CSV table of C-alpha atoms and ligand atoms in Angstrom, one decimal:
chain,number,residue,atom,x,y,z
Y,16,UNK,CA,104.7,79.0,89.2
Y,17,UNK,CA,106.9,75.9,88.9
Y,18,UNK,CA,110.2,75.2,87.2
Y,19,UNK,CA,108.5,73.1,84.6
Y,20,UNK,CA,106.7,76.2,83.2
Y,21,UNK,CA,110.1,77.6,82.2
Y,22,UNK,CA,112.3,77.2,79.1
Y,23,UNK,CA,114.5,74.1,79.8
Y,24,UNK,CA,117.7,76.2,79.8
Y,25,UNK,CA,116.2,78.3,82.6
Y,26,UNK,CA,114.8,75.6,84.9
Y,27,UNK,CA,118.0,74.6,86.8
Y,28,UNK,CA,118.4,78.3,87.7
Y,29,UNK,CA,115.0,78.6,89.2
Y,30,UNK,CA,115.3,75.3,91.0
Y,31,UNK,CA,118.5,76.5,92.6
Y,32,UNK,CA,116.7,79.7,93.8
Y,33,UNK,CA,114.0,77.6,95.4
Y,34,UNK,CA,116.5,75.3,97.1
Y,35,UNK,CA,118.8,78.1,98.4
Y,36,UNK,CA,116.0,80.4,99.6
Y,37,UNK,CA,113.5,78.1,101.3
Y,38,UNK,CA,110.1,79.5,102.4
Y,39,UNK,CA,110.7,82.9,100.7
Y,40,UNK,CA,107.5,82.9,98.6
Y,41,UNK,CA,107.5,86.6,97.6
Y,42,UNK,CA,111.1,86.3,96.5
Y,43,UNK,CA,110.4,83.2,94.5
Y,44,UNK,CA,107.4,85.0,92.8
Y,45,UNK,CA,109.5,87.9,91.7
Y,46,UNK,CA,112.4,85.8,90.4
Y,47,UNK,CA,109.9,83.5,88.5
Y,48,UNK,CA,108.3,86.5,86.8
Y,49,UNK,CA,111.7,87.7,85.6
Y,50,UNK,CA,113.0,84.4,84.5
Y,51,UNK,CA,109.8,83.5,82.7
Y,52,UNK,CA,110.2,86.6,80.6
Y,53,UNK,CA,113.7,85.6,79.5
Y,54,UNK,CA,112.4,82.8,77.3
Y,55,UNK,CA,113.2,84.6,74.1
Y,56,UNK,CA,116.9,85.1,75.0
Y,57,UNK,CA,117.4,81.8,76.9
Y,58,UNK,CA,120.5,80.1,75.5
Y,59,UNK,CA,121.0,82.8,72.8
Y,60,UNK,CA,123.5,85.0,74.7
Y,61,UNK,CA,126.5,82.7,75.5
Y,62,UNK,CA,128.4,85.5,77.4
Y,63,UNK,CA,125.5,85.7,79.9
Y,64,UNK,CA,125.7,81.9,80.5
Y,65,UNK,CA,129.5,81.8,80.6
Y,66,UNK,CA,129.6,84.4,83.3
Y,67,UNK,CA,126.6,82.9,85.2
Y,68,UNK,CA,124.9,86.2,85.1
Y,69,UNK,CA,121.4,84.8,86.0
Y,70,UNK,CA,122.8,82.9,89.1
Y,71,UNK,CA,124.7,86.0,90.3
Y,72,UNK,CA,121.7,88.3,89.6
Y,73,UNK,CA,119.5,86.2,91.9
Y,74,UNK,CA,122.1,86.4,94.8
Y,75,UNK,CA,122.1,89.7,96.7
Y,76,UNK,CA,125.6,91.2,97.0
Y,77,UNK,CA,125.1,91.7,100.7
Y,78,UNK,CA,122.3,91.1,103.3
Y,79,UNK,CA,122.3,92.9,106.6
Y,80,UNK,CA,120.0,91.9,109.5
Y,81,UNK,CA,120.1,93.7,112.8
Y,82,UNK,CA,118.4,94.2,116.2
Y,83,UNK,CA,116.5,97.4,116.8
Y,84,UNK,CA,115.7,98.0,120.5
Y,85,UNK,CA,113.6,101.0,121.5
Y,86,UNK,CA,111.5,102.2,124.4
Y,87,UNK,CA,107.8,103.3,124.0
Y,88,UNK,CA,106.2,106.2,125.8
Y,89,UNK,CA,105.1,104.0,128.7
Y,90,UNK,CA,108.7,102.8,129.3
Y,91,UNK,CA,108.1,99.4,127.8
Y,92,UNK,CA,111.0,97.8,125.8
Y,93,UNK,CA,110.5,96.6,122.2
Y,94,UNK,CA,112.8,94.6,120.0
Y,95,UNK,CA,112.3,94.8,116.2
Y,96,UNK,CA,114.3,93.4,113.4
Y,97,UNK,CA,116.0,95.7,110.8
Y,98,UNK,CA,117.0,94.7,107.3
Y,99,UNK,CA,119.0,96.1,104.4
Y,100,UNK,CA,119.5,93.9,101.3
Y,101,UNK,CA,122.1,95.4,98.9
Y,102,UNK,CA,121.1,93.6,95.8
Y,103,UNK,CA,123.0,94.8,92.9
Y,104,UNK,CA,125.4,97.7,92.3
Y,105,UNK,CA,126.5,97.1,88.7
Y,106,UNK,CA,124.8,100.3,87.5
Y,107,UNK,CA,125.5,102.6,90.5
Y,108,UNK,CA,125.2,102.7,94.3
Y,109,UNK,CA,122.5,100.6,95.9
Y,110,UNK,CA,119.3,102.5,95.8
Y,111,UNK,CA,115.8,101.8,97.2
Y,112,UNK,CA,113.4,102.5,100.0
Y,113,UNK,CA,112.9,101.4,103.6
Y,114,UNK,CA,109.6,99.8,104.6
Y,115,UNK,CA,108.2,99.8,108.1
Y,116,UNK,CA,105.3,97.4,108.4
Y,117,UNK,CA,104.6,94.4,110.7
Y,118,UNK,CA,104.6,92.0,107.7
Y,119,UNK,CA,108.2,92.8,106.8
Y,120,UNK,CA,110.6,89.8,106.6
Y,121,UNK,CA,113.6,88.7,104.6
Y,122,UNK,CA,111.5,87.4,101.7
Y,123,UNK,CA,109.7,90.6,101.3
Y,124,UNK,CA,112.8,92.8,101.4
Y,125,UNK,CA,114.6,90.5,98.9
Y,126,UNK,CA,111.7,90.5,96.5
Y,127,UNK,CA,111.6,94.3,96.7
Y,128,UNK,CA,115.4,94.6,96.3
Y,129,UNK,CA,115.3,92.3,93.3
Y,130,UNK,CA,112.5,94.3,91.6
Y,131,UNK,CA,114.3,97.5,92.5
Y,132,UNK,CA,117.4,96.4,90.6
Y,133,UNK,CA,115.5,96.1,87.3
Y,134,UNK,CA,113.2,99.1,87.9
Y,135,UNK,CA,116.3,101.3,88.5
Y,136,UNK,CA,117.9,100.0,85.3
Y,137,UNK,CA,114.7,100.9,83.3
Y,138,UNK,CA,114.9,104.5,84.5
Y,139,UNK,CA,118.2,105.0,82.6
Y,140,UNK,CA,119.7,106.6,85.7
Y,141,UNK,CA,123.1,105.4,87.3
Y,142,UNK,CA,121.6,103.6,90.3
Y,143,UNK,CA,121.8,100.0,91.6
Y,144,UNK,CA,119.2,98.2,93.6
Y,145,UNK,CA,118.6,97.7,97.3
Y,146,UNK,CA,115.8,97.7,99.9
Y,147,UNK,CA,115.4,97.6,103.6
Y,148,UNK,CA,113.1,98.1,106.5
Y,149,UNK,CA,111.8,96.7,109.7
Y,150,UNK,CA,108.8,94.7,111.1
Y,151,UNK,CA,108.1,97.8,113.2
Y,152,UNK,CA,104.4,98.9,113.1
Y,153,UNK,CA,104.2,102.7,113.1
Y,154,UNK,CA,100.4,102.7,113.4
Y,155,UNK,CA,99.2,104.5,116.5
Y,156,UNK,CA,102.8,105.5,117.6
Y,157,UNK,CA,103.5,109.0,118.8
Y,158,UNK,CA,106.1,111.2,117.0
Y,159,UNK,CA,108.5,110.7,119.9
Y,160,UNK,CA,108.2,106.9,119.6
Y,161,UNK,CA,108.7,107.1,115.8
Y,162,UNK,CA,111.8,109.2,116.4
Y,163,UNK,CA,113.3,106.9,119.0
Y,164,UNK,CA,112.7,103.9,116.7
Y,165,UNK,CA,114.3,105.7,113.7
Y,166,UNK,CA,117.3,106.8,115.8
Y,167,UNK,CA,117.9,103.2,117.0
Y,168,UNK,CA,117.5,101.8,113.4
Y,169,UNK,CA,120.0,104.3,112.1
Y,170,UNK,CA,122.5,103.7,114.8
Y,171,UNK,CA,123.2,100.3,113.1
Y,172,UNK,CA,122.3,101.2,109.5
Y,173,UNK,CA,124.6,104.3,109.3
Y,174,UNK,CA,127.7,102.2,108.8
Y,175,UNK,CA,126.3,100.5,105.7
Y,176,UNK,CA,125.0,103.5,103.7
Y,177,UNK,CA,126.5,106.6,102.1
Y,178,UNK,CA,126.2,108.8,99.0
Y,179,UNK,CA,128.5,106.5,97.0
Y,180,UNK,CA,127.5,103.3,98.7
Y,181,UNK,CA,123.8,102.9,99.4
Y,182,UNK,CA,121.1,105.6,99.3
Y,183,UNK,CA,117.8,104.7,101.1
Y,184,UNK,CA,114.4,106.5,100.7
Y,185,UNK,CA,110.8,105.9,101.8
Y,186,UNK,CA,108.4,103.1,101.1
Y,187,UNK,CA,105.3,101.8,103.1
Y,188,UNK,CA,105.3,103.4,106.6
Y,189,UNK,CA,108.3,105.6,105.8
Y,190,UNK,CA,107.7,109.2,104.6
Y,191,UNK,CA,109.1,112.7,105.1
Y,192,UNK,CA,108.8,112.5,108.9
Y,193,UNK,CA,110.8,109.3,109.2
Y,194,UNK,CA,113.4,110.3,106.6
Y,195,UNK,CA,114.0,113.4,108.7
Y,196,UNK,CA,114.7,111.4,111.9
Y,197,UNK,CA,116.9,108.9,110.0
Y,198,UNK,CA,118.9,111.6,108.2
Y,199,UNK,CA,119.2,113.6,111.5
Y,200,UNK,CA,120.7,110.6,113.3
Y,201,UNK,CA,123.1,109.8,110.4
Y,202,UNK,CA,124.3,113.5,110.4
Y,203,UNK,CA,124.8,113.3,114.2
Y,204,UNK,CA,126.7,110.0,114.2
Y,205,UNK,CA,128.9,110.8,111.2
Y,206,UNK,CA,129.4,114.5,111.9
Y,207,UNK,CA,129.0,115.6,108.4
Y,208,UNK,CA,126.1,117.0,106.2
Y,209,UNK,CA,125.9,114.4,103.5
Y,210,UNK,CA,122.6,115.2,101.7
Y,211,UNK,CA,123.1,112.5,99.1
Y,212,UNK,CA,122.8,109.7,101.6
Y,213,UNK,CA,119.0,109.8,101.6
Y,214,UNK,CA,116.3,110.8,99.2
Y,215,UNK,CA,112.8,111.9,100.0
Y,216,UNK,CA,114.2,114.7,102.2
Y,217,UNK,CA,112.2,117.9,103.1
Y,218,UNK,CA,112.5,120.8,100.7
Y,219,UNK,CA,114.4,123.0,103.2
Y,220,UNK,CA,117.1,120.4,103.9
Y,221,UNK,CA,118.1,119.0,100.5
Y,222,UNK,CA,114.9,117.5,99.2
Y,223,UNK,CA,113.6,117.7,95.6
Y,224,UNK,CA,110.5,119.2,94.3
Y,225,UNK,CA,108.1,116.5,93.0
Y,226,UNK,CA,109.6,113.6,95.0
Y,227,UNK,CA,106.5,113.4,97.2
Y,228,UNK,CA,104.3,113.3,94.2
Y,229,UNK,CA,106.6,111.3,91.9
Y,230,UNK,CA,105.4,107.7,92.2
Y,231,UNK,CA,101.7,108.6,91.9
Y,232,UNK,CA,102.2,111.1,89.1
Y,233,UNK,CA,104.6,108.7,87.4
Y,234,UNK,CA,102.2,105.7,87.3
Y,235,UNK,CA,99.5,108.0,85.9
Y,236,UNK,CA,101.9,109.4,83.2
Y,237,UNK,CA,102.8,105.8,82.3
Y,238,UNK,CA,99.2,104.8,82.0
Y,239,UNK,CA,98.5,107.8,79.9
Y,240,UNK,CA,101.3,106.6,77.5
Y,241,UNK,CA,99.6,103.2,77.3
Y,242,UNK,CA,96.3,104.8,76.5
Y,243,UNK,CA,97.9,107.0,73.9
Y,244,UNK,CA,99.1,104.0,72.0
Y,245,UNK,CA,95.5,103.0,71.7
Y,246,UNK,CA,94.4,106.5,70.7
Y,247,UNK,CA,92.8,107.1,74.1
Y,248,UNK,CA,93.3,109.3,77.1
Y,249,UNK,CA,92.2,109.7,80.8
Y,250,UNK,CA,89.5,112.1,79.8
Y,251,UNK,CA,86.2,110.8,81.0
Y,252,UNK,CA,87.7,107.5,82.4
Y,253,UNK,CA,86.4,106.0,85.6
Y,254,UNK,CA,89.3,105.0,87.8
Y,255,UNK,CA,90.0,102.9,90.9
Y,256,UNK,CA,93.1,103.5,93.0
Y,257,UNK,CA,93.8,101.0,95.8
Y,258,UNK,CA,95.5,102.2,98.9
Y,259,UNK,CA,95.4,105.7,100.3
Y,260,UNK,CA,99.0,106.4,101.1
Y,261,UNK,CA,101.7,108.4,99.3
Y,262,UNK,CA,101.5,106.6,96.0
Y,263,UNK,CA,97.7,106.5,95.9
Y,264,UNK,CA,97.1,110.1,96.9
Y,265,UNK,CA,99.2,111.5,94.1
Y,266,UNK,CA,97.8,109.1,91.5
Y,267,UNK,CA,94.4,110.4,92.5
Y,268,UNK,CA,95.6,114.0,92.0
Y,269,UNK,CA,97.2,113.4,88.6
Y,270,UNK,CA,94.3,111.3,87.2
Y,271,UNK,CA,92.0,114.2,88.1
Y,272,UNK,CA,94.3,116.7,86.5
Y,273,UNK,CA,94.2,114.6,83.3
Y,274,UNK,CA,90.4,114.5,83.2
Y,275,UNK,CA,89.7,111.1,84.8
Y,276,UNK,CA,87.5,110.5,87.9
Y,277,UNK,CA,88.8,108.4,90.7
Y,278,UNK,CA,85.7,106.9,92.3
Y,279,UNK,CA,87.3,104.6,95.0
Y,280,UNK,CA,90.3,104.3,97.3
Y,281,UNK,CA,91.1,101.8,100.1
Y,282,UNK,CA,93.2,100.9,103.1
Y,283,UNK,CA,93.7,97.7,105.0
Y,284,UNK,CA,90.3,98.1,106.8
Y,285,UNK,CA,88.1,98.7,103.7
Y,286,UNK,CA,87.0,100.6,100.7
Y,287,UNK,CA,85.5,104.1,100.1
Y,288,UNK,CA,83.3,104.5,97.0
Y,289,UNK,CA,82.7,108.1,96.2
Y,290,UNK,CA,80.6,108.4,93.0
Y,291,UNK,CA,81.2,112.2,92.8
Y,292,UNK,CA,84.9,111.5,92.7
Y,293,UNK,CA,87.4,111.4,95.6
Y,294,UNK,CA,87.7,114.8,97.3
Y,295,UNK,CA,91.5,115.2,97.1
Y,296,UNK,CA,91.8,118.0,99.7
Y,297,UNK,CA,89.8,116.0,102.2
Y,298,UNK,CA,91.8,112.8,101.5
Y,299,UNK,CA,95.1,114.6,102.1
Y,300,UNK,CA,93.8,116.2,105.3
Y,301,UNK,CA,92.7,112.9,106.7
Y,302,UNK,CA,95.6,110.7,105.6
Y,303,UNK,CA,98.6,113.1,105.4
Y,304,UNK,CA,97.9,115.7,108.1
Y,305,UNK,CA,95.7,113.8,110.6
Y,306,UNK,CA,97.1,110.3,109.9
Y,307,UNK,CA,93.6,108.9,110.3
Y,308,UNK,CA,91.7,106.0,108.7
Y,309,UNK,CA,89.4,106.2,105.6
Y,310,UNK,CA,86.3,105.8,107.8
Y,311,UNK,CA,87.1,109.4,108.8
Y,312,UNK,CA,87.1,110.5,105.2
Y,313,UNK,CA,83.7,108.9,104.6
Y,314,UNK,CA,82.3,110.5,107.8
Y,315,UNK,CA,83.5,113.9,106.9
Y,316,UNK,CA,82.5,113.7,103.2
Y,317,UNK,CA,78.9,112.6,104.0
Y,318,UNK,CA,76.3,111.9,101.3
Y,319,UNK,CA,78.3,110.8,98.2
Y,320,UNK,CA,80.9,108.5,100.0
Y,321,UNK,CA,80.2,105.0,101.3
Y,322,UNK,CA,82.7,103.0,103.3
Y,323,UNK,CA,82.6,99.2,103.2
Y,324,UNK,CA,84.6,97.4,105.9
Y,325,UNK,CA,86.7,94.6,104.4
Y,326,UNK,CA,85.3,94.9,100.9
Y,327,UNK,CA,87.3,94.4,97.7
Y,328,UNK,CA,87.9,97.5,95.6
Y,329,UNK,CA,88.1,95.4,92.4
Y,330,UNK,CA,84.4,94.6,92.4
Y,331,UNK,CA,83.7,98.2,91.5
Y,332,UNK,CA,83.2,98.8,87.8
Y,333,UNK,CA,85.9,100.9,86.2
Y,334,UNK,CA,87.9,101.6,83.0
Y,335,UNK,CA,91.3,101.9,84.6
Y,336,UNK,CA,92.6,100.3,87.8
Y,337,UNK,CA,95.8,101.4,89.6
Y,338,UNK,CA,96.8,99.1,92.4
Y,339,UNK,CA,98.8,101.4,94.8
Y,340,UNK,CA,98.8,99.6,98.2
Y,341,UNK,CA,100.9,96.4,98.6
Y,342,UNK,CA,102.1,93.1,97.1
Y,343,UNK,CA,99.5,90.5,96.0
Y,344,UNK,CA,96.5,92.8,96.7
Y,345,UNK,CA,95.0,92.0,93.3
Y,346,UNK,CA,94.3,88.3,93.1
Y,347,UNK,CA,92.7,86.0,90.5
Y,348,UNK,CA,89.1,86.7,91.7
Y,349,UNK,CA,89.8,90.4,91.7
Y,350,UNK,CA,91.1,90.3,88.1
Y,351,UNK,CA,88.1,88.2,87.0
Y,352,UNK,CA,85.8,90.9,88.5
Y,353,UNK,CA,87.7,93.7,86.8
Y,354,UNK,CA,87.5,92.0,83.4
Y,355,UNK,CA,83.8,91.1,83.9
Y,356,UNK,CA,83.1,94.8,84.5
Y,357,UNK,CA,85.1,95.9,81.4
Y,358,UNK,CA,88.4,97.2,82.7
Y,359,UNK,CA,90.7,98.4,79.9
Y,360,UNK,CA,94.0,99.0,81.7
Y,361,UNK,CA,95.8,98.0,84.9
Y,362,UNK,CA,99.0,99.8,85.8
Y,363,UNK,CA,100.8,99.0,89.0
Y,364,UNK,CA,101.8,101.8,91.4
Y,365,UNK,CA,102.7,99.3,94.1
Y,366,UNK,CA,105.4,96.7,93.9
Y,367,UNK,CA,104.1,93.3,92.7
Y,368,UNK,CA,100.5,94.0,93.6
Y,369,UNK,CA,99.1,91.6,91.0
Y,370,UNK,CA,99.4,87.8,91.6
Y,371,UNK,CA,100.7,85.6,88.7
Y,372,UNK,CA,97.2,84.1,88.3
Y,373,UNK,CA,95.6,87.6,88.1
Y,374,UNK,CA,98.2,88.7,85.5
Y,375,UNK,CA,97.3,85.7,83.4
Y,376,UNK,CA,93.6,86.6,83.6
Y,377,UNK,CA,94.3,90.2,82.5
Y,378,UNK,CA,96.6,89.3,79.7
Y,379,UNK,CA,94.2,86.6,78.4
Y,380,UNK,CA,91.5,89.2,78.3
Y,381,UNK,CA,93.8,91.6,76.4
Y,382,UNK,CA,93.7,94.2,79.1
Y,383,UNK,CA,96.6,96.6,78.9
Y,384,UNK,CA,98.8,95.6,81.9
Y,385,UNK,CA,102.0,97.3,83.2
Y,386,UNK,CA,104.2,95.8,85.9
Y,387,UNK,CA,105.3,98.0,88.7
Y,388,UNK,CA,109.0,97.9,87.9
Y,389,UNK,CA,108.1,99.9,84.8
Y,390,UNK,CA,105.1,101.9,85.8
Y,391,UNK,CA,106.0,102.9,89.4
Y,392,UNK,CA,109.6,103.8,88.6
Y,393,UNK,CA,108.8,107.5,88.7
Y,394,UNK,CA,109.5,107.6,92.5
Y,395,UNK,CA,113.0,106.3,92.3
Y,396,UNK,CA,113.7,108.2,89.1
Y,397,UNK,CA,112.9,111.4,90.9
Y,398,UNK,CA,115.1,110.2,93.8
Y,399,UNK,CA,117.9,110.0,91.3
Y,400,UNK,CA,117.1,113.6,90.3
Y,401,UNK,CA,117.3,114.5,94.0
Y,402,UNK,CA,120.8,112.9,94.0
Y,403,UNK,CA,121.8,115.0,91.0
Y,404,UNK,CA,120.6,118.2,92.7
Y,405,UNK,CA,122.5,117.2,95.9
Y,406,UNK,CA,125.7,116.5,94.0
Y,407,UNK,CA,125.6,119.8,92.2
Y,408,UNK,CA,124.3,121.7,95.3
Y,409,UNK,CA,121.4,123.0,93.2
Y,410,UNK,CA,117.6,122.9,93.4
Y,411,UNK,CA,115.2,122.9,90.5
Y,412,UNK,CA,111.7,124.3,90.3
Y,413,UNK,CA,108.5,122.2,90.3
Y,414,UNK,CA,107.6,122.6,86.7
Y,415,UNK,CA,111.0,121.6,85.2
Y,416,UNK,CA,111.3,118.7,87.6
Y,417,UNK,CA,107.8,117.4,86.7
Y,418,UNK,CA,108.6,117.8,83.0
Y,419,UNK,CA,111.7,115.6,83.5
Y,420,UNK,CA,109.7,113.0,85.4
Y,421,UNK,CA,107.1,112.9,82.6
Y,422,UNK,CA,109.9,112.5,80.0
Y,423,UNK,CA,111.5,109.6,82.0
Y,424,UNK,CA,108.1,107.8,82.2
Y,425,UNK,CA,107.7,108.2,78.5
Y,426,UNK,CA,111.2,106.9,77.9
Y,427,UNK,CA,110.6,103.8,80.1
Y,428,UNK,CA,107.3,103.2,78.3
Y,429,UNK,CA,109.3,103.4,75.0
Y,430,UNK,CA,111.9,100.9,76.2
Y,431,UNK,CA,109.3,98.4,77.2
Y,432,UNK,CA,107.4,98.7,73.9
Y,433,UNK,CA,110.6,98.4,71.9
Y,434,UNK,CA,111.9,95.3,73.7
Y,435,UNK,CA,108.5,93.6,73.5
Y,436,UNK,CA,108.4,94.3,69.7
Y,437,UNK,CA,112.0,93.2,69.2
Y,438,UNK,CA,111.5,89.9,71.1
Y,439,UNK,CA,108.3,89.0,69.3
Y,440,UNK,CA,105.5,89.7,71.8
Y,441,UNK,CA,104.1,93.2,71.0
Y,442,UNK,CA,102.1,94.8,73.8
Y,443,UNK,CA,103.5,92.5,76.5
Y,444,UNK,CA,104.8,95.1,78.9
Y,445,UNK,CA,105.9,92.4,81.4
Y,446,UNK,CA,108.2,90.8,78.9
Y,447,UNK,CA,109.4,94.2,77.5
Y,448,UNK,CA,110.3,95.6,80.9
Y,449,UNK,CA,112.0,92.4,82.1
Y,450,UNK,CA,114.1,91.9,78.9
Y,451,UNK,CA,115.1,95.5,78.6
Y,452,UNK,CA,116.1,95.8,82.3
Y,453,UNK,CA,117.8,92.4,82.5
Y,454,UNK,CA,120.0,92.9,79.4
Y,455,UNK,CA,121.1,96.3,80.7
Y,456,UNK,CA,122.1,95.0,84.2
Y,457,UNK,CA,123.6,91.8,82.6
Y,458,UNK,CA,125.8,93.8,80.1
Y,459,UNK,CA,127.2,95.9,82.9
Y,460,UNK,CA,127.9,92.8,85.0
Y,461,UNK,CA,129.8,91.1,82.1
Y,462,UNK,CA,131.9,94.3,81.6
Y,463,UNK,CA,132.8,94.4,85.3
Y,464,UNK,CA,134.1,90.8,85.5
Y,465,UNK,CA,133.4,88.1,87.9
Y,466,UNK,CA,132.7,90.0,91.1
U,516,NDP,P1,102.1,104.3,102.4
U,516,NDP,O1,102.6,103.7,103.7
U,516,NDP,O2,102.1,105.7,102.2
U,516,NDP,O3,100.7,103.7,102.1
U,516,NDP,C1,100.4,102.4,102.0
U,516,NDP,C2,98.9,102.2,101.7
U,516,NDP,O4,98.7,100.8,101.3
U,516,NDP,C3,98.0,102.5,102.8
U,516,NDP,O5,96.8,102.9,102.4
U,516,NDP,C4,97.9,101.1,103.5
U,516,NDP,O6,96.8,101.0,104.3
U,516,NDP,C5,97.9,100.2,102.3
U,516,NDP,N1,98.5,98.9,102.7
U,516,NDP,C6,99.8,98.7,103.1
U,516,NDP,N2,100.0,97.4,103.5
U,516,NDP,C7,98.8,96.8,103.3
U,516,NDP,C8,98.3,95.5,103.5
U,516,NDP,N3,99.1,94.5,103.9
U,516,NDP,N4,97.0,95.2,103.2
U,516,NDP,C9,96.2,96.2,102.7
U,516,NDP,N5,96.6,97.5,102.5
U,516,NDP,C10,97.9,97.8,102.8
U,516,NDP,O7,103.0,103.6,101.3
U,516,NDP,P2,103.3,104.0,99.8
U,516,NDP,O8,102.1,104.7,99.2
U,516,NDP,O9,104.6,104.7,99.8
U,516,NDP,O10,103.5,102.6,99.1
U,516,NDP,C11,102.5,101.9,98.5
U,516,NDP,C12,103.1,100.8,97.5
U,516,NDP,O11,103.8,101.5,96.5
U,516,NDP,C13,104.0,99.8,98.1
U,516,NDP,O12,103.9,98.6,97.4
U,516,NDP,C14,105.4,100.4,97.8
U,516,NDP,O13,106.4,99.4,97.8
U,516,NDP,C15,105.1,101.0,96.4
U,516,NDP,N6,106.0,102.0,96.0
U,516,NDP,C16,106.2,103.2,96.7
U,516,NDP,C17,107.1,104.2,96.2
U,516,NDP,C18,107.3,105.4,97.0
U,516,NDP,O14,108.0,106.3,96.4
U,516,NDP,N7,106.7,105.6,98.2
U,516,NDP,C19,107.8,104.0,95.0
U,516,NDP,C20,107.4,102.8,94.2
U,516,NDP,C21,106.6,101.9,94.7
U,516,NDP,P3,96.8,101.0,105.9
U,516,NDP,O15,97.1,102.4,106.2
U,516,NDP,O16,95.6,100.5,106.3
U,516,NDP,O17,98.0,100.1,106.3
U,517,2IT,O1,109.8,101.0,95.5
U,517,2IT,C1,110.4,102.0,95.2
U,517,2IT,O2,110.8,102.3,94.1
U,517,2IT,C2,110.5,103.0,96.3
U,517,2IT,N1,110.0,102.8,97.4
U,517,2IT,C3,111.3,104.3,96.1
U,517,2IT,C4,112.8,104.0,96.2
U,517,2IT,C5,113.6,105.3,96.1
U,517,2IT,O3,114.8,105.1,96.4
U,517,2IT,O4,113.2,106.4,95.9
């Protein structure tokens, strides 16, 4: 991942990103992946160069960093750091999730906001890109502590968001409970009921059917499209899904509905291998209702399930792997193990879960590989459907909303395939996704002038 690996016309741009954003390794990684894909159009579109589109696209429109003080149940004071990076609003209001995890820093929020800009462009919906969050660790915190934290976080963030300005949603550590507390505080401070300011809301207060399921269902629909191109389906496939949070759970559900068997899931403590297939009801009960660890799943499941502390899920033989936990979770050795065991397809449910070295291993071995900005776009696309319902004060049923999600994933797949074919690298979903998304954002930026 060095500037010399890039087309000469693109090298100065990447060098500038390195110089102006020192130490932000995740952000560098995300920018490099995009710029590397632009080789076929480097120097060929003079209007992009004249208007310095690439320089502007790598510079967030606005970055907000703030103090979040709160008091825990014992009365102790904690100070966390809050972030919102409003990356690009050429296509619509800033849109993207909030992440609460102790690892959160500016580099991680910037890489996520950068990816979000292009992901949102691929959905075909009128949404720009942004991301936010905090280094707050929700693990082991009571509901009252979570609420106090969310209220303090929102007491600053409220002034930067809005239906037409910036529309946050969930990500790691932020689900329906947190969106409720955040939206409640926004409503209290502003004094109006502005449903469209958040997505991922509960069904009784402006939420959309299928938003909870959308990212996991979406990545599975995308993978199904990839298999269909090869004349295959999920039927009979052995599948790994890393993570065991929102995205992972609903990927497990949809894979099972399409005839595949998910034999393993994971969390940051270890891996559960369940040869009979993951018991979805038990997984939901342990993770969504009781908010416990996977060791509890293995203990309750008994016989067929084995928990390995600290193990790598990628050592388990499979046909399809869906990384659905976090960035850089699938490294070169993981990819080598997957290939050695005959993996046919890797589609990302998480954001940037596969390292550049691992991507190379998969592509060299001709494994079908889809980057998250294409394959995990179902979550934000359904958020945009939630915004549509809020704007029209309507609510749609589950079946028709799921059908729209499936169509959107099929359309995104089509856009990637078409761009990869057009620019001379058929089957390269990374190049297809990046070129299709970049040209869409860049064209809008040219039209809007130098802003
Ligand atoms: P959740 O918080 O619901 O679940 C996250 C899962 O990933 C947990 O199993 C967690 O394990 C694991 N995990 C998180 N961080 C780490 C880490 N540093 N090392 C190992 N495991 C980790 O989050 P989501 O399911 O919502 O998000 C998962 C991924 O999907 C993220 O990359 C997110 O950005 C992406 N994504 C999410 C969307 C959404 O709509 N929610 C949309 C598109 C992408 P543990 O409990 O042990 O921490
Ligand atoms: O990474 C993502 O696309 C998300 N976390 C969902 C963002 C959203 O606004 O629904």
